[in-house]
């Protein structure tokens, strides 16, 4: 199956709009330092550290093996990235406190931190606001559809997430976002 056909299939399966795909492509472009069309383990590790996500290279390598398009060279193409970021199972695992879910949460953490950094920049261009809005709307819909009892990951406002996490811990006992404190 050609890449464009596979992207169309992902778009249909996960109810993604063209704008949401473009927003995911922007985040992928940020992670792809050399603009080669793939994100290597070194690039991902560099960007994670840049986003203040304390992670070892071994954790990055382990996390990359979970991405569908990851290969022996430890690189991820856009299609694999999009498939991973829209996978309901992976998304649900990021909402647990299990230590084993940390590897699965690494790319979600990168996207979250990237969006937060864009929201907090002084230059809020229309493109940045649109990117934030598209990704927020995608994950809000996902949370409401698949996890209506957990309004924590990206619902309503990424900045208020930490407050919502504390509320979820009080209400649900163990619901939390792995790796963000």
Short mmCIF file of C-alpha atoms in Angstrom, two decimals:
data_model
loop_
_atom_site.label_atom_id
_atom_site.label_comp_id
_atom_site.label_asym_id
_atom_site.label_seq_id
_atom_site.Cartn_x
_atom_site.Cartn_y
_atom_site.Cartn_z
CA UNK A 1 0.00 0.00 0.00
CA UNK A 2 1.39 3.45 -0.92
CA UNK A 3 2.15 5.96 1.83
CA UNK A 4 -0.65 8.32 0.76
CA UNK A 5 -3.15 5.43 0.83
CA UNK A 6 -1.98 4.45 4.30
CA UNK A 7 -2.28 8.05 5.49
CA UNK A 8 -5.81 8.19 4.08
CA UNK A 9 -6.63 4.97 5.91
CA UNK A 10 -5.28 6.44 9.18
CA UNK A 11 -7.23 9.63 8.55
CA UNK A 12 -10.44 7.67 8.12
CA UNK A 13 -9.84 5.25 11.02
CA UNK A 14 -9.04 8.00 13.50
CA UNK A 15 -11.36 10.71 12.16
CA UNK A 16 -8.49 13.12 11.47
CA UNK A 17 -8.99 16.33 9.56
CA UNK A 18 -6.45 17.58 7.01
CA UNK A 19 -5.56 20.38 9.44
CA UNK A 20 -4.92 17.91 12.25
CA UNK A 21 -2.66 15.85 10.01
CA UNK A 22 -0.82 19.05 9.07
CA UNK A 23 -0.42 19.87 12.79
CA UNK A 24 1.03 16.42 13.47
CA UNK A 25 3.32 16.91 10.46
CA UNK A 26 4.56 20.18 11.99
CA UNK A 27 5.44 18.45 15.25
CA UNK A 28 7.13 15.65 13.31
CA UNK A 29 9.10 18.28 11.38
CA UNK A 30 10.27 19.77 14.66
CA UNK A 31 11.53 16.36 15.79
CA UNK A 32 13.22 15.71 12.42
CA UNK A 33 16.29 17.92 12.93
CA UNK A 34 17.95 17.24 9.57
CA UNK A 35 14.64 17.32 7.63
CA UNK A 36 15.37 13.89 6.11
CA UNK A 37 11.78 12.67 6.47
CA UNK A 38 12.63 10.34 9.36
CA UNK A 39 13.28 10.97 13.04
CA UNK A 40 16.34 9.13 14.31
CA UNK A 41 16.95 8.12 17.91
CA UNK A 42 19.62 10.81 18.18
CA UNK A 43 17.27 13.50 16.88
CA UNK A 44 14.46 12.43 19.19
CA UNK A 45 16.80 12.29 22.19
CA UNK A 46 18.16 15.76 21.36
CA UNK A 47 14.67 17.26 21.08
CA UNK A 48 13.42 15.55 24.24
CA UNK A 49 16.29 17.02 26.23
CA UNK A 50 15.66 20.40 24.59
CA UNK A 51 12.04 20.17 25.78
CA UNK A 52 13.26 19.41 29.34
CA UNK A 53 12.18 15.77 29.23
CA UNK A 54 14.80 13.85 31.18
CA UNK A 55 15.21 10.61 29.28
CA UNK A 56 18.17 8.36 28.54
CA UNK A 57 19.19 7.23 25.06
CA UNK A 58 18.33 3.67 26.10
CA UNK A 59 14.78 4.78 26.95
CA UNK A 60 14.50 6.52 23.57
CA UNK A 61 15.72 3.40 21.76
CA UNK A 62 13.24 1.24 23.67
CA UNK A 63 10.41 3.65 22.96
CA UNK A 64 11.23 3.75 19.28
CA UNK A 65 10.82 -0.02 18.98
CA UNK A 66 7.14 0.50 19.84
CA UNK A 67 6.50 2.73 16.81
CA UNK A 68 5.13 0.79 13.81
CA UNK A 69 7.57 2.13 11.20
CA UNK A 70 10.64 1.98 13.40
CA UNK A 71 13.43 -0.01 11.82
CA UNK A 72 16.85 -1.43 12.59
CA UNK A 73 18.37 2.04 12.16
CA UNK A 74 16.06 3.31 14.91
CA UNK A 75 14.23 5.84 12.79
CA UNK A 76 10.55 6.73 12.50
CA UNK A 77 8.77 7.99 9.39
CA UNK A 78 5.76 10.31 9.50
CA UNK A 79 3.24 7.58 8.87
CA UNK A 80 4.51 5.53 11.82
CA UNK A 81 4.56 8.64 14.00
CA UNK A 82 0.97 9.48 13.08
CA UNK A 83 -0.16 5.90 13.58
CA UNK A 84 1.45 5.84 17.02
CA UNK A 85 0.08 9.22 18.09
CA UNK A 86 -3.47 8.26 17.09
CA UNK A 87 -3.45 4.72 18.52
CA UNK A 88 -6.13 4.47 21.19
CA UNK A 89 -4.26 1.76 23.09
CA UNK A 90 -1.05 3.82 23.27
CA UNK A 91 -3.01 6.90 24.28
CA UNK A 92 -4.79 4.99 27.05
CA UNK A 93 -1.50 3.62 28.38
CA UNK A 94 -0.19 7.16 28.87
CA UNK A 95 -2.99 7.75 31.37
CA UNK A 96 -1.75 5.14 33.83
CA UNK A 97 0.78 5.37 36.61
CA UNK A 98 2.49 2.15 35.60
CA UNK A 99 6.24 2.63 35.19
CA UNK A 100 6.15 0.36 32.14
CA UNK A 101 3.98 2.94 30.38
CA UNK A 102 6.76 5.55 30.50
CA UNK A 103 8.31 4.28 27.28
CA UNK A 104 4.95 4.42 25.55
CA UNK A 105 4.44 7.98 26.76
CA UNK A 106 7.70 9.44 25.43
CA UNK A 107 6.33 10.62 22.08
CA UNK A 108 3.15 11.90 23.74
CA UNK A 109 5.32 13.84 26.19
CA UNK A 110 7.30 15.32 23.30
CA UNK A 111 4.13 16.47 21.56
CA UNK A 112 2.71 17.86 24.81
CA UNK A 113 5.88 19.79 25.66
CA UNK A 114 6.19 21.07 22.08
CA UNK A 115 2.62 22.38 22.13
CA UNK A 116 3.11 23.93 25.56
CA UNK A 117 6.28 25.65 24.32
CA UNK A 118 4.36 27.04 21.35
CA UNK A 119 1.52 28.24 23.57
CA UNK A 120 3.96 30.00 25.85
CA UNK A 121 5.98 31.80 23.18
CA UNK A 122 5.68 35.55 22.91
CA UNK A 123 5.17 35.33 19.16
CA UNK A 124 1.77 33.72 18.82
CA UNK A 125 1.34 33.68 15.08
CA UNK A 126 -1.84 32.46 13.46
CA UNK A 127 -0.03 29.28 12.42
CA UNK A 128 1.01 28.48 15.98
CA UNK A 129 -2.47 29.15 17.33
CA UNK A 130 -3.95 26.93 14.61
CA UNK A 131 -1.47 24.13 15.37
CA UNK A 132 -2.32 24.22 19.05
CA UNK A 133 -6.06 24.34 18.35
CA UNK A 134 -5.96 21.39 15.95
CA UNK A 135 -4.01 19.11 18.26
CA UNK A 136 -6.06 20.13 21.27
CA UNK A 137 -9.32 19.48 19.44
CA UNK A 138 -8.10 16.04 18.34
CA UNK A 139 -7.09 14.93 21.84
CA UNK A 140 -10.10 16.52 23.54
CA UNK A 141 -12.38 14.54 21.22
CA UNK A 142 -10.34 11.38 21.87
CA UNK A 143 -10.53 11.89 25.65
CA UNK A 144 -14.26 12.50 25.55
CA UNK A 145 -14.88 9.52 23.29
CA UNK A 146 -12.54 6.89 24.69
CA UNK A 147 -11.86 8.08 28.23
CA UNK A 148 -14.70 10.35 29.33
CA UNK A 149 -13.90 9.65 33.00
CA UNK A 150 -10.38 11.03 32.59
CA UNK A 151 -10.42 14.65 31.49
CA UNK A 152 -6.71 15.21 32.03
CA UNK A 153 -4.32 14.81 29.14
CA UNK A 154 -5.19 17.67 26.83
CA UNK A 155 -8.72 18.63 27.66
CA UNK A 156 -9.72 22.25 27.47
CA UNK A 157 -6.32 23.78 28.09
CA UNK A 158 -2.88 22.19 28.05
CA UNK A 159 -1.66 24.68 30.63
CA UNK A 160 -4.29 23.62 33.18
CA UNK A 161 -3.30 19.98 32.82
CA UNK A 162 -1.27 19.82 35.99
CA UNK A 163 -4.23 21.05 38.03
CA UNK A 164 -6.50 18.48 36.33
CA UNK A 165 -3.97 15.75 37.08
CA UNK A 166 -4.16 16.55 40.78
CA UNK A 167 -7.96 16.50 40.61
CA UNK A 168 -7.93 13.14 38.84
CA UNK A 169 -5.61 11.69 41.47
CA UNK A 170 -7.96 12.81 44.22
CA UNK A 171 -11.07 11.57 42.41
CA UNK A 172 -9.80 8.40 40.79
CA UNK A 173 -6.97 7.46 43.07
CA UNK A 174 -4.50 6.35 40.42
CA UNK A 175 -5.27 8.16 37.15
CA UNK A 176 -2.32 10.31 36.15
CA UNK A 177 -0.17 11.35 33.29
CA UNK A 178 3.04 9.36 33.28
CA UNK A 179 6.23 11.35 33.51
CA UNK A 180 4.83 14.86 33.95
CA UNK A 181 5.04 16.35 37.41
#
